[in-house]
Amino acid sequence: MLGTPPPERWREPMNAAASYLKGLDYSVVQQCMHCGLCLPTCPTYDATKLERHSPRGRIALMRAIADDRLDVSSIFGDEMYFCLGCLACMTACPAGVNYAELFEHARAEVERSRVLAAPKRSLIRHFTVSWLFMEHRRLQVLGRAIRLYQRLGLQTLVRRSGILKLLPRYLRYLEAMTPDIQDNFSSDLIAPVTPAIGARRYRVAVLTGCAQDLIFSDVNRDTVEVLARNGCDVVCPPEQQCCGSLHAHNGELGLASRLARQNIDQFPPEQFDAIISNAGGCGSHLKHYSQILADEPRYRDRAALWDRKLKDIHEWLVQIGITPPPTNGAAPVTVTYHESCHLAHGQKITAQPRQVLRAIPGLNLVELPESNWCCGSAGIYNITQPEMATALLDRKIRHIQNTGATVVATANSGCLLQLINGLRQRRLPIRVAHPITLLAEAYRHAVQSSQER
Ligand code: SF4
Ligand code: SF4
Protein backbone atom coordinates (compact mmCIF):
# COMPACT_ATOMS: atom_id res chain seq x y z
CA MET A 1 0.00 0.00 0.00
CA LEU A 2 1.00 3.61 -0.47
CA GLY A 3 1.87 4.15 3.18
CA THR A 4 4.11 1.08 3.38
CA PRO A 5 7.81 1.97 3.24
CA PRO A 6 9.78 0.21 0.51
CA PRO A 7 11.75 -2.83 1.65
CA GLU A 8 15.45 -2.59 2.46
CA ARG A 9 16.50 -3.91 -0.92
CA TRP A 10 14.76 -1.11 -2.79
CA ARG A 11 15.20 1.66 -0.26
CA GLU A 12 17.74 4.39 -0.85
CA PRO A 13 20.93 2.98 0.73
CA MET A 14 22.01 5.02 3.75
CA ASN A 15 25.75 4.82 3.24
CA ALA A 16 28.31 4.42 0.51
CA ALA A 17 28.80 0.71 1.15
CA ALA A 18 25.11 -0.18 0.81
CA SER A 19 25.01 0.37 -2.93
CA TYR A 20 22.57 -1.21 -5.33
CA LEU A 21 25.29 -2.95 -7.33
CA LYS A 22 27.11 -4.22 -4.24
CA GLY A 23 23.80 -5.42 -2.83
CA LEU A 24 22.92 -7.37 -5.98
CA ASP A 25 23.22 -11.16 -5.90
CA TYR A 26 26.86 -11.77 -6.87
CA SER A 27 25.92 -14.69 -9.11
CA VAL A 28 24.24 -12.11 -11.37
CA VAL A 29 27.21 -9.70 -11.24
CA GLN A 30 29.83 -12.30 -12.21
CA GLN A 31 27.85 -14.24 -14.84
CA CYS A 32 29.51 -12.66 -17.90
CA MET A 33 32.29 -14.82 -19.39
CA HIS A 34 33.51 -12.04 -21.75
CA CYS A 35 32.91 -14.06 -24.93
CA GLY A 36 31.72 -11.00 -26.88
CA LEU A 37 28.92 -12.81 -28.72
CA CYS A 38 26.54 -10.02 -27.71
CA LEU A 39 28.62 -7.25 -29.31
CA PRO A 40 27.24 -7.43 -32.88
CA THR A 41 23.66 -7.25 -31.56
CA CYS A 42 24.24 -4.08 -29.52
CA PRO A 43 23.13 -0.90 -31.33
CA THR A 44 25.42 1.43 -29.33
CA TYR A 45 28.47 -0.77 -29.92
CA ASP A 46 27.52 -1.10 -33.59
CA ALA A 47 27.44 2.71 -33.88
CA THR A 48 30.71 3.46 -32.07
CA LYS A 49 32.75 0.22 -31.99
CA LEU A 50 33.90 1.22 -28.50
CA GLU A 51 34.13 -1.50 -25.87
CA ARG A 52 32.70 0.71 -23.14
CA HIS A 53 29.55 1.15 -25.27
CA SER A 54 29.08 -2.62 -25.48
CA PRO A 55 27.22 -4.95 -23.11
CA ARG A 56 30.51 -6.64 -22.14
CA GLY A 57 32.15 -3.28 -21.41
CA ARG A 58 29.21 -2.04 -19.38
CA ILE A 59 29.01 -5.24 -17.36
CA ALA A 60 32.74 -4.97 -16.64
CA LEU A 61 32.19 -1.45 -15.30
CA MET A 62 29.28 -2.61 -13.15
CA ARG A 63 31.31 -5.49 -11.75
CA ALA A 64 34.26 -3.22 -11.00
CA ILE A 65 31.94 -1.03 -8.91
CA ALA A 66 30.41 -4.05 -7.17
CA ASP A 67 33.95 -5.30 -6.40
CA ASP A 68 35.02 -1.87 -5.07
CA ARG A 69 37.65 -1.44 -7.77
CA LEU A 70 35.93 1.61 -9.31
CA ASP A 71 33.99 4.59 -7.96
CA VAL A 72 30.69 5.59 -9.47
CA SER A 73 31.46 8.60 -11.66
CA SER A 74 29.63 10.82 -14.12
CA ILE A 75 31.34 8.85 -16.93
CA PHE A 76 29.77 5.67 -15.57
CA GLY A 77 26.43 7.50 -15.26
CA ASP A 78 26.55 8.73 -18.85
CA GLU A 79 27.41 5.22 -20.02
CA MET A 80 24.43 3.69 -18.23
CA TYR A 81 22.12 6.25 -19.84
CA PHE A 82 23.71 5.81 -23.29
CA CYS A 83 22.62 2.15 -23.11
CA LEU A 84 19.19 1.75 -24.68
CA GLY A 85 18.11 -0.97 -22.30
CA CYS A 86 16.91 -2.79 -25.43
CA LEU A 87 18.05 -6.19 -24.05
CA ALA A 88 19.23 -7.44 -27.46
CA CYS A 89 22.37 -8.57 -25.62
CA MET A 90 20.27 -10.90 -23.45
CA THR A 91 18.93 -12.71 -26.50
CA ALA A 92 22.45 -13.17 -27.86
CA CYS A 93 24.12 -14.22 -24.60
CA PRO A 94 24.90 -17.95 -24.30
CA ALA A 95 25.64 -17.61 -20.58
CA GLY A 96 22.19 -16.29 -19.72
CA VAL A 97 23.48 -13.03 -18.23
CA ASN A 98 20.59 -11.15 -16.63
CA TYR A 99 21.45 -7.79 -18.16
CA ALA A 100 17.97 -6.41 -17.35
CA GLU A 101 18.58 -6.71 -13.62
CA LEU A 102 22.15 -5.41 -13.88
CA PHE A 103 20.98 -2.43 -15.93
CA GLU A 104 18.22 -1.43 -13.51
CA HIS A 105 20.56 -1.70 -10.53
CA ALA A 106 23.28 0.25 -12.35
CA ARG A 107 20.90 3.12 -13.10
CA ALA A 108 19.66 3.06 -9.50
CA GLU A 109 23.31 3.25 -8.45
CA VAL A 110 23.81 6.32 -10.65
CA GLU A 111 20.80 8.04 -9.09
CA ARG A 112 21.82 7.07 -5.54
CA SER A 113 25.31 8.47 -5.97
CA ARG A 114 23.96 11.66 -7.65
CA VAL A 115 26.89 11.77 -10.07
CA LEU A 116 24.63 13.20 -12.79
CA ALA A 117 22.74 15.53 -10.45
CA ALA A 118 22.10 18.98 -11.86
CA PRO A 119 19.26 21.38 -10.95
CA LYS A 120 17.50 21.12 -14.35
CA ARG A 121 17.82 17.33 -14.51
CA SER A 122 16.59 16.93 -10.91
CA LEU A 123 13.61 19.18 -11.55
CA ILE A 124 12.57 17.30 -14.71
CA ARG A 125 13.02 13.91 -13.03
CA HIS A 126 11.11 14.98 -9.95
CA PHE A 127 8.22 16.37 -12.02
CA THR A 128 7.95 13.41 -14.41
CA VAL A 129 9.16 10.23 -12.70
CA SER A 130 8.40 11.05 -9.05
CA TRP A 131 5.21 13.10 -9.47
CA LEU A 132 3.46 12.94 -12.87
CA PHE A 133 3.75 9.21 -13.49
CA MET A 134 2.98 8.25 -9.88
CA GLU A 135 -0.69 9.21 -10.14
CA HIS A 136 -2.52 8.61 -13.39
CA ARG A 137 -5.06 11.43 -12.82
CA ARG A 138 -2.21 13.95 -13.01
CA LEU A 139 -1.17 12.57 -16.38
CA GLN A 140 -4.77 12.74 -17.59
CA VAL A 141 -4.99 16.42 -16.58
CA LEU A 142 -1.86 17.12 -18.63
CA GLY A 143 -3.30 15.06 -21.50
CA ARG A 144 -6.53 17.09 -21.48
CA ALA A 145 -4.55 20.36 -21.57
CA ILE A 146 -2.51 19.18 -24.58
CA ARG A 147 -5.68 17.90 -26.25
CA LEU A 148 -7.32 21.32 -25.85
CA TYR A 149 -4.21 23.00 -27.29
CA GLN A 150 -4.41 20.65 -30.28
CA ARG A 151 -8.20 20.78 -30.83
CA LEU A 152 -8.32 24.59 -30.68
CA GLY A 153 -5.85 24.63 -33.54
CA LEU A 154 -3.16 26.35 -31.45
CA GLN A 155 -0.59 23.67 -32.20
CA THR A 156 -1.13 24.06 -35.95
CA LEU A 157 -1.03 27.85 -35.61
CA VAL A 158 2.22 27.78 -33.66
CA ARG A 159 3.80 25.34 -36.13
CA ARG A 160 2.76 27.43 -39.15
CA SER A 161 3.75 30.76 -37.61
CA GLY A 162 7.45 29.97 -37.83
CA ILE A 163 7.88 30.94 -34.18
CA LEU A 164 9.35 27.49 -33.47
CA LYS A 165 12.38 28.43 -35.55
CA LEU A 166 13.37 30.75 -32.71
CA LEU A 167 13.64 27.81 -30.33
CA PRO A 168 16.90 25.94 -29.77
CA ARG A 169 17.27 22.86 -32.00
CA TYR A 170 16.65 20.40 -29.15
CA LEU A 171 13.34 22.06 -28.18
CA ARG A 172 12.22 22.01 -31.83
CA TYR A 173 13.03 18.30 -31.89
CA LEU A 174 10.95 17.74 -28.72
CA GLU A 175 8.03 19.78 -30.02
CA ALA A 176 7.87 17.70 -33.20
CA MET A 177 7.46 14.58 -31.05
CA THR A 178 4.36 15.84 -29.20
CA PRO A 179 1.87 12.98 -29.50
CA ASP A 180 -1.71 13.46 -30.69
CA ILE A 181 -3.90 13.04 -27.63
CA GLN A 182 -6.97 10.91 -28.26
CA ASP A 183 -10.48 12.37 -28.07
CA ASN A 184 -11.37 9.72 -25.51
CA PHE A 185 -9.30 7.98 -22.88
CA SER A 186 -9.68 4.26 -22.20
CA SER A 187 -12.35 4.64 -19.52
CA ASP A 188 -14.53 6.56 -22.03
CA LEU A 189 -14.27 3.71 -24.54
CA ILE A 190 -14.27 0.60 -22.36
CA ALA A 191 -16.87 -0.61 -19.85
CA PRO A 192 -15.55 -1.79 -16.45
CA VAL A 193 -16.75 -5.28 -17.43
CA THR A 194 -17.19 -6.47 -21.03
CA PRO A 195 -18.88 -9.86 -21.39
CA ALA A 196 -17.54 -12.52 -23.73
CA ILE A 197 -19.16 -12.64 -27.15
CA GLY A 198 -20.48 -16.19 -27.43
CA ALA A 199 -19.49 -18.87 -24.94
CA ARG A 200 -17.48 -17.60 -21.98
CA ARG A 201 -14.20 -19.47 -21.58
CA TYR A 202 -12.06 -17.20 -19.42
CA ARG A 203 -12.12 -14.19 -17.13
CA VAL A 204 -9.27 -11.77 -17.72
CA ALA A 205 -8.20 -8.26 -16.73
CA VAL A 206 -6.75 -5.68 -19.13
CA LEU A 207 -4.11 -3.11 -18.15
CA THR A 208 -4.59 0.17 -20.00
CA GLY A 209 -1.19 1.72 -19.24
CA CYS A 210 -0.27 5.34 -18.55
CA ALA A 211 0.86 7.13 -21.73
CA GLN A 212 -0.96 4.45 -23.75
CA ASP A 213 -4.25 5.51 -22.14
CA LEU A 214 -3.78 9.05 -23.49
CA ILE A 215 -2.26 8.32 -26.88
CA PHE A 216 -3.47 4.83 -27.84
CA SER A 217 -6.72 4.30 -25.93
CA ASP A 218 -8.11 2.93 -29.21
CA VAL A 219 -5.60 0.05 -28.97
CA ASN A 220 -6.92 -0.68 -25.47
CA ARG A 221 -10.49 -0.70 -26.81
CA ASP A 222 -9.44 -3.04 -29.63
CA THR A 223 -7.72 -5.34 -27.12
CA VAL A 224 -10.88 -5.65 -25.04
CA GLU A 225 -12.99 -6.27 -28.14
CA VAL A 226 -10.63 -8.97 -29.45
CA LEU A 227 -10.57 -10.70 -26.06
CA ALA A 228 -14.38 -10.67 -25.89
CA ARG A 229 -14.54 -12.18 -29.39
CA ASN A 230 -12.21 -14.91 -28.16
CA GLY A 231 -14.46 -15.99 -25.31
CA CYS A 232 -13.15 -13.80 -22.47
CA ASP A 233 -15.07 -11.79 -19.92
CA VAL A 234 -12.90 -8.69 -19.63
CA VAL A 235 -12.47 -6.62 -16.48
CA CYS A 236 -11.00 -3.17 -17.11
CA PRO A 237 -11.20 -0.78 -14.14
CA PRO A 238 -11.54 2.87 -15.21
CA GLU A 239 -8.83 4.11 -12.84
CA GLN A 240 -5.49 2.40 -13.22
CA GLN A 241 -1.87 3.26 -12.42
CA CYS A 242 1.40 3.06 -14.32
CA CYS A 243 3.15 -0.36 -14.26
CA GLY A 244 6.38 1.21 -12.93
CA SER A 245 8.68 0.33 -15.82
CA LEU A 246 9.54 4.00 -16.39
CA HIS A 247 10.61 4.23 -12.74
CA ALA A 248 12.62 0.99 -12.71
CA HIS A 249 14.43 1.88 -15.94
CA ASN A 250 15.32 5.29 -14.59
CA GLY A 251 16.81 4.18 -11.31
CA GLU A 252 13.77 4.71 -9.07
CA LEU A 253 13.32 1.18 -7.77
CA GLY A 254 11.48 2.24 -4.60
CA LEU A 255 8.78 4.00 -6.64
CA ALA A 256 8.58 0.99 -8.99
CA SER A 257 7.91 -1.33 -6.04
CA ARG A 258 5.20 1.00 -4.73
CA LEU A 259 3.39 0.87 -8.08
CA ALA A 260 3.79 -2.92 -8.22
CA ARG A 261 2.04 -3.23 -4.84
CA GLN A 262 -0.78 -0.94 -5.98
CA ASN A 263 -1.33 -2.95 -9.17
CA ILE A 264 -1.41 -6.29 -7.35
CA ASP A 265 -3.97 -4.84 -4.92
CA GLN A 266 -6.11 -3.55 -7.78
CA PHE A 267 -5.88 -6.72 -9.91
CA PRO A 268 -5.85 -9.61 -7.42
CA PRO A 269 -4.19 -12.33 -9.53
CA GLU A 270 -6.18 -15.11 -7.87
CA GLN A 271 -9.39 -13.64 -9.40
CA PHE A 272 -8.33 -13.88 -13.06
CA ASP A 273 -7.27 -16.52 -15.55
CA ALA A 274 -4.89 -13.95 -17.01
CA ILE A 275 -3.89 -10.31 -16.64
CA ILE A 276 -3.32 -8.89 -20.11
CA SER A 277 -0.80 -6.33 -21.28
CA ASN A 278 -0.72 -5.12 -24.89
CA ALA A 279 2.49 -3.08 -24.65
CA GLY A 280 5.81 -4.91 -24.98
CA GLY A 281 7.71 -2.56 -22.67
CA CYS A 282 5.12 -2.64 -19.90
CA GLY A 283 4.63 -6.41 -20.15
CA SER A 284 8.33 -7.08 -19.82
CA HIS A 285 8.42 -5.17 -16.54
CA LEU A 286 5.05 -6.43 -15.29
CA LYS A 287 6.21 -10.05 -15.57
CA HIS A 288 8.89 -9.45 -12.93
CA TYR A 289 6.92 -8.12 -9.99
CA SER A 290 8.09 -11.12 -7.92
CA GLN A 291 11.65 -9.89 -8.38
CA ILE A 292 10.69 -6.36 -7.37
CA LEU A 293 8.74 -7.55 -4.32
CA ALA A 294 11.02 -10.45 -3.36
CA ASP A 295 11.75 -8.98 0.08
CA GLU A 296 8.13 -8.23 0.96
CA PRO A 297 6.51 -11.12 2.83
CA ARG A 298 3.00 -9.68 2.31
CA TYR A 299 3.37 -9.59 -1.46
CA ARG A 300 5.98 -12.20 -2.37
CA ASP A 301 3.63 -15.12 -3.09
CA ARG A 302 0.97 -12.99 -4.77
CA ALA A 303 3.63 -11.38 -6.93
CA ALA A 304 4.82 -14.83 -8.05
CA LEU A 305 1.21 -15.71 -8.99
CA TRP A 306 0.87 -12.33 -10.71
CA ASP A 307 3.96 -13.07 -12.83
CA ARG A 308 2.49 -16.40 -13.92
CA LYS A 309 -0.88 -14.83 -14.81
CA LEU A 310 0.59 -11.83 -16.62
CA LYS A 311 0.30 -12.43 -20.37
CA ASP A 312 1.07 -10.44 -23.43
CA ILE A 313 -2.09 -10.23 -25.56
CA HIS A 314 -0.55 -12.16 -28.51
CA GLU A 315 0.85 -14.81 -26.19
CA TRP A 316 -2.58 -15.25 -24.57
CA LEU A 317 -4.50 -15.44 -27.85
CA VAL A 318 -2.17 -18.10 -29.23
CA GLN A 319 -2.28 -20.00 -25.91
CA ILE A 320 -6.10 -20.18 -25.85
CA GLY A 321 -6.40 -20.73 -29.63
CA ILE A 322 -7.21 -17.63 -31.61
CA THR A 323 -10.59 -17.45 -33.34
CA PRO A 324 -9.69 -16.31 -36.87
CA PRO A 325 -11.90 -13.62 -38.38
CA PRO A 326 -14.06 -14.99 -41.25
CA THR A 327 -12.91 -14.18 -44.79
CA ASN A 328 -14.55 -10.85 -45.44
CA GLY A 329 -13.66 -9.69 -48.93
CA ALA A 330 -11.46 -6.87 -47.65
CA ALA A 331 -8.79 -5.61 -50.06
CA PRO A 332 -5.44 -7.41 -49.64
CA VAL A 333 -2.86 -5.46 -47.68
CA THR A 334 0.90 -5.90 -47.31
CA VAL A 335 2.07 -5.57 -43.72
CA THR A 336 5.49 -5.76 -42.13
CA TYR A 337 6.19 -6.27 -38.44
CA HIS A 338 8.62 -4.33 -36.25
CA GLU A 339 9.38 -6.12 -32.98
CA SER A 340 9.32 -4.16 -29.75
CA CYS A 341 12.66 -4.83 -27.99
CA HIS A 342 11.02 -5.71 -24.72
CA LEU A 343 8.48 -7.99 -26.36
CA ALA A 344 11.14 -9.84 -28.39
CA HIS A 345 14.19 -9.71 -26.08
CA GLY A 346 12.53 -9.07 -22.71
CA GLN A 347 9.59 -11.49 -23.07
CA LYS A 348 10.91 -13.71 -25.91
CA ILE A 349 7.62 -13.31 -27.74
CA THR A 350 8.40 -13.33 -31.44
CA ALA A 351 6.24 -15.98 -33.15
CA GLN A 352 2.87 -15.11 -31.59
CA PRO A 353 2.39 -11.58 -33.02
CA ARG A 354 3.19 -12.99 -36.46
CA GLN A 355 0.65 -15.78 -35.88
CA VAL A 356 -1.97 -13.17 -34.98
CA LEU A 357 -1.19 -11.20 -38.13
CA ARG A 358 -1.29 -14.31 -40.33
CA ALA A 359 -4.76 -15.12 -38.95
CA ILE A 360 -6.13 -11.99 -40.63
CA PRO A 361 -7.75 -12.71 -44.03
CA GLY A 362 -6.13 -10.85 -46.93
CA LEU A 363 -3.08 -9.81 -44.90
CA ASN A 364 0.23 -10.51 -46.61
CA LEU A 365 3.01 -10.45 -43.99
CA VAL A 366 6.47 -9.57 -45.30
CA GLU A 367 9.46 -9.88 -43.00
CA LEU A 368 11.25 -6.71 -41.98
CA PRO A 369 15.06 -6.94 -42.10
CA GLU A 370 16.50 -6.41 -38.59
CA SER A 371 12.95 -6.55 -37.25
CA ASN A 372 14.22 -6.87 -33.66
CA TRP A 373 16.75 -4.01 -33.89
CA CYS A 374 15.71 -1.05 -31.69
CA CYS A 375 13.81 1.81 -33.40
CA GLY A 376 15.35 4.35 -31.01
CA SER A 377 12.29 4.90 -28.85
CA ALA A 378 13.51 2.89 -25.82
CA GLY A 379 11.32 4.49 -23.15
CA ILE A 380 12.48 8.11 -23.00
CA TYR A 381 15.75 7.47 -24.85
CA ASN A 382 14.55 9.45 -27.88
CA ILE A 383 14.18 12.44 -25.55
CA THR A 384 17.48 12.05 -23.70
CA GLN A 385 19.69 10.82 -26.59
CA PRO A 386 18.25 12.40 -29.74
CA GLU A 387 21.23 11.76 -32.05
CA MET A 388 21.48 8.03 -31.44
CA ALA A 389 17.68 7.68 -31.44
CA THR A 390 17.40 9.48 -34.79
CA ALA A 391 20.12 7.32 -36.35
CA LEU A 392 18.25 4.19 -35.25
CA LEU A 393 14.96 5.55 -36.55
CA ASP A 394 16.52 6.35 -39.96
CA ARG A 395 17.83 2.80 -40.18
CA LYS A 396 14.44 1.34 -39.21
CA ILE A 397 12.53 3.46 -41.70
CA ARG A 398 14.89 2.54 -44.55
CA HIS A 399 14.15 -1.12 -43.89
CA ILE A 400 10.40 -0.51 -43.69
CA GLN A 401 10.44 1.32 -47.03
CA ASN A 402 12.39 -1.50 -48.64
CA THR A 403 9.70 -4.05 -47.75
CA GLY A 404 7.14 -2.21 -49.89
CA ALA A 405 4.56 -2.64 -47.11
CA THR A 406 1.80 -0.09 -46.72
CA VAL A 407 1.32 -0.92 -43.04
CA VAL A 408 3.89 -1.50 -40.32
CA ALA A 409 2.60 -3.33 -37.25
CA THR A 410 4.22 -3.04 -33.84
CA ALA A 411 3.09 -3.86 -30.32
CA ASN A 412 4.43 -1.20 -27.98
CA SER A 413 3.25 2.37 -27.48
CA GLY A 414 6.81 3.80 -27.59
CA CYS A 415 7.51 2.07 -30.91
CA LEU A 416 4.12 3.08 -32.32
CA LEU A 417 4.79 6.72 -31.50
CA GLN A 418 8.39 6.66 -32.71
CA LEU A 419 7.38 5.17 -36.07
CA ILE A 420 4.33 7.43 -36.50
CA ASN A 421 6.49 10.51 -35.91
CA GLY A 422 9.34 9.23 -38.09
CA LEU A 423 7.11 8.37 -41.04
CA ARG A 424 5.13 11.61 -40.73
CA GLN A 425 8.26 13.76 -40.63
CA ARG A 426 9.55 11.99 -43.74
CA ARG A 427 6.11 12.32 -45.41
CA LEU A 428 5.89 8.59 -46.08
CA PRO A 429 2.33 7.26 -46.56
CA ILE A 430 2.79 4.14 -44.45
CA ARG A 431 0.29 3.38 -41.71
CA VAL A 432 1.50 2.30 -38.25
CA ALA A 433 -0.85 0.01 -36.31
CA HIS A 434 -0.86 -2.40 -33.40
CA PRO A 435 -1.42 -6.03 -34.58
CA ILE A 436 -4.47 -6.22 -32.32
CA THR A 437 -6.00 -3.19 -34.03
CA LEU A 438 -5.63 -4.93 -37.38
CA LEU A 439 -7.27 -8.03 -35.93
CA ALA A 440 -10.13 -6.02 -34.38
CA GLU A 441 -10.73 -4.28 -37.72
CA ALA A 442 -10.92 -7.66 -39.46
CA TYR A 443 -13.58 -8.87 -36.98
CA ARG A 444 -15.55 -5.64 -37.47
CA HIS A 445 -15.28 -5.84 -41.24
CA ALA A 446 -16.59 -9.41 -41.18
CA VAL A 447 -19.58 -8.41 -39.03
CA GLN A 448 -20.31 -5.46 -41.32
CA SER A 449 -20.08 -7.61 -44.45
CA SER A 450 -22.46 -10.23 -43.04
CA GLN A 451 -24.98 -7.49 -42.10
CA GLU A 452 -24.86 -6.05 -45.62
CA ARG A 453 -25.52 -9.42 -47.24
S1 SF4 B 1 20.64 -3.25 -23.60
FE1 SF4 B 1 20.88 -2.85 -25.83
S2 SF4 B 1 22.15 -0.98 -25.92
FE2 SF4 B 1 22.32 -1.78 -23.82
S3 SF4 B 1 24.13 -3.10 -23.83
FE3 SF4 B 1 22.40 -4.45 -24.28
S4 SF4 B 1 22.25 -4.50 -26.53
FE4 SF4 B 1 23.55 -2.74 -25.99
S1 SF4 C 1 27.06 -10.65 -21.80
FE1 SF4 C 1 26.94 -12.79 -22.48
S2 SF4 C 1 27.37 -12.69 -24.69
FE2 SF4 C 1 28.06 -10.74 -23.81
S3 SF4 C 1 30.23 -11.06 -23.36
FE3 SF4 C 1 29.11 -11.56 -21.48
S4 SF4 C 1 28.74 -13.76 -21.59
FE4 SF4 C 1 29.34 -13.13 -23.66
mmCIF file of N, CA and C and ligand atoms in Angstrom, residues 38-39 41-45 53-56 58 80 82-90 99 103 341 374 381, ligand 1:
data_model
loop_
_atom_site.group_PDB
_atom_site.id
_atom_site.type_symbol
_atom_site.label_atom_id
_atom_site.label_comp_id
_atom_site.label_asym_id
_atom_site.label_seq_id
_atom_site.Cartn_x
_atom_site.Cartn_y
_atom_site.Cartn_z
ATOM 1 N N CYS A 38 27.614 -11.018 -27.724
ATOM 2 C CA CYS A 38 26.540 -10.017 -27.712
ATOM 3 C C CYS A 38 26.909 -8.752 -28.492
ATOM 4 N N LEU A 39 28.185 -8.546 -28.745
ATOM 5 C CA LEU A 39 28.619 -7.252 -29.305
ATOM 6 C C LEU A 39 27.941 -6.885 -30.634
ATOM 7 N N THR A 41 25.110 -7.506 -31.687
ATOM 8 C CA THR A 41 23.665 -7.247 -31.561
ATOM 9 C C THR A 41 23.379 -5.937 -30.829
ATOM 10 N N CYS A 42 24.434 -5.282 -30.342
ATOM 11 C CA CYS A 42 24.236 -4.080 -29.519
ATOM 12 C C CYS A 42 24.267 -2.825 -30.394
ATOM 13 N N PRO A 43 23.164 -2.080 -30.461
ATOM 14 C CA PRO A 43 23.132 -0.899 -31.331
ATOM 15 C C PRO A 43 24.169 0.166 -30.964
ATOM 16 N N THR A 44 24.460 0.366 -29.691
ATOM 17 C CA THR A 44 25.419 1.428 -29.331
ATOM 18 C C THR A 44 26.842 0.993 -29.663
ATOM 19 N N TYR A 45 27.139 -0.284 -29.524
ATOM 20 C CA TYR A 45 28.468 -0.772 -29.920
ATOM 21 C C TYR A 45 28.586 -0.729 -31.448
ATOM 22 N N HIS A 53 30.941 1.021 -24.824
ATOM 23 C CA HIS A 53 29.553 1.149 -25.273
ATOM 24 C C HIS A 53 28.949 -0.210 -25.630
ATOM 25 N N SER A 54 29.590 -1.270 -25.200
ATOM 26 C CA SER A 54 29.076 -2.624 -25.480
ATOM 27 C C SER A 54 28.525 -3.234 -24.187
ATOM 28 N N PRO A 55 27.716 -4.281 -24.318
ATOM 29 C CA PRO A 55 27.222 -4.947 -23.108
ATOM 30 C C PRO A 55 28.383 -5.464 -22.248
ATOM 31 N N ARG A 56 29.378 -6.085 -22.897
ATOM 32 C CA ARG A 56 30.510 -6.639 -22.144
ATOM 33 C C ARG A 56 31.259 -5.541 -21.387
ATOM 34 N N ARG A 58 30.057 -2.600 -20.452
ATOM 35 C CA ARG A 58 29.206 -2.039 -19.379
ATOM 36 C C ARG A 58 29.158 -2.983 -18.177
ATOM 37 N N MET A 80 25.641 4.447 -18.536
ATOM 38 C CA MET A 80 24.426 3.690 -18.227
ATOM 39 C C MET A 80 23.201 4.310 -18.920
ATOM 40 N N PHE A 82 23.520 5.960 -21.840
ATOM 41 C CA PHE A 82 23.706 5.805 -23.294
ATOM 42 C C PHE A 82 23.208 4.424 -23.735
ATOM 43 N N CYS A 83 23.202 3.480 -22.825
ATOM 44 C CA CYS A 83 22.624 2.151 -23.107
ATOM 45 C C CYS A 83 21.118 2.308 -23.325
ATOM 46 N N LEU A 84 20.618 1.658 -24.368
ATOM 47 C CA LEU A 84 19.192 1.753 -24.684
ATOM 48 C C LEU A 84 18.318 0.938 -23.728
ATOM 49 N N GLY A 85 18.922 -0.040 -23.079
ATOM 50 C CA GLY A 85 18.108 -0.967 -22.298
ATOM 51 C C GLY A 85 17.256 -1.842 -23.204
ATOM 52 N N CYS A 86 17.718 -2.056 -24.441
ATOM 53 C CA CYS A 86 16.912 -2.788 -25.428
ATOM 54 C C CYS A 86 16.931 -4.303 -25.182
ATOM 55 N N LEU A 87 17.908 -4.778 -24.443
ATOM 56 C CA LEU A 87 18.050 -6.188 -24.054
ATOM 57 C C LEU A 87 18.371 -7.126 -25.223
ATOM 58 N N ALA A 88 18.804 -6.572 -26.358
ATOM 59 C CA ALA A 88 19.230 -7.440 -27.460
ATOM 60 C C ALA A 88 20.394 -8.317 -27.011
ATOM 61 N N CYS A 89 21.219 -7.798 -26.115
ATOM 62 C CA CYS A 89 22.366 -8.568 -25.618
ATOM 63 C C CYS A 89 21.912 -9.809 -24.842
ATOM 64 N N MET A 90 20.762 -9.727 -24.206
ATOM 65 C CA MET A 90 20.274 -10.899 -23.454
ATOM 66 C C MET A 90 19.883 -12.038 -24.389
ATOM 67 N N TYR A 99 21.062 -9.196 -17.965
ATOM 68 C CA TYR A 99 21.446 -7.791 -18.165
ATOM 69 C C TYR A 99 20.344 -6.851 -17.669
ATOM 70 N N PHE A 103 21.234 -3.768 -15.382
ATOM 71 C CA PHE A 103 20.979 -2.431 -15.935
ATOM 72 C C PHE A 103 20.138 -1.590 -14.965
ATOM 73 N N CYS A 341 11.512 -4.176 -28.648
ATOM 74 C CA CYS A 341 12.661 -4.832 -27.992
ATOM 75 C C CYS A 341 12.222 -5.638 -26.779
ATOM 76 N N CYS A 374 16.444 -2.162 -32.327
ATOM 77 C CA CYS A 374 15.712 -1.052 -31.686
ATOM 78 C C CYS A 374 15.402 0.083 -32.677
ATOM 79 N N TYR A 381 14.428 7.337 -24.229
ATOM 80 C CA TYR A 381 15.753 7.468 -24.851
ATOM 81 C C TYR A 381 15.724 8.487 -25.994
HETATM 82 S S1 SF4 B 1 20.638 -3.255 -23.604
HETATM 83 FE FE1 SF4 B 1 20.881 -2.845 -25.826
HETATM 84 S S2 SF4 B 1 22.147 -0.981 -25.922
HETATM 85 FE FE2 SF4 B 1 22.320 -1.777 -23.820
HETATM 86 S S3 SF4 B 1 24.135 -3.096 -23.829
HETATM 87 FE FE3 SF4 B 1 22.404 -4.453 -24.277
HETATM 88 S S4 SF4 B 1 22.249 -4.496 -26.530
HETATM 89 FE FE4 SF4 B 1 23.551 -2.741 -25.988
#
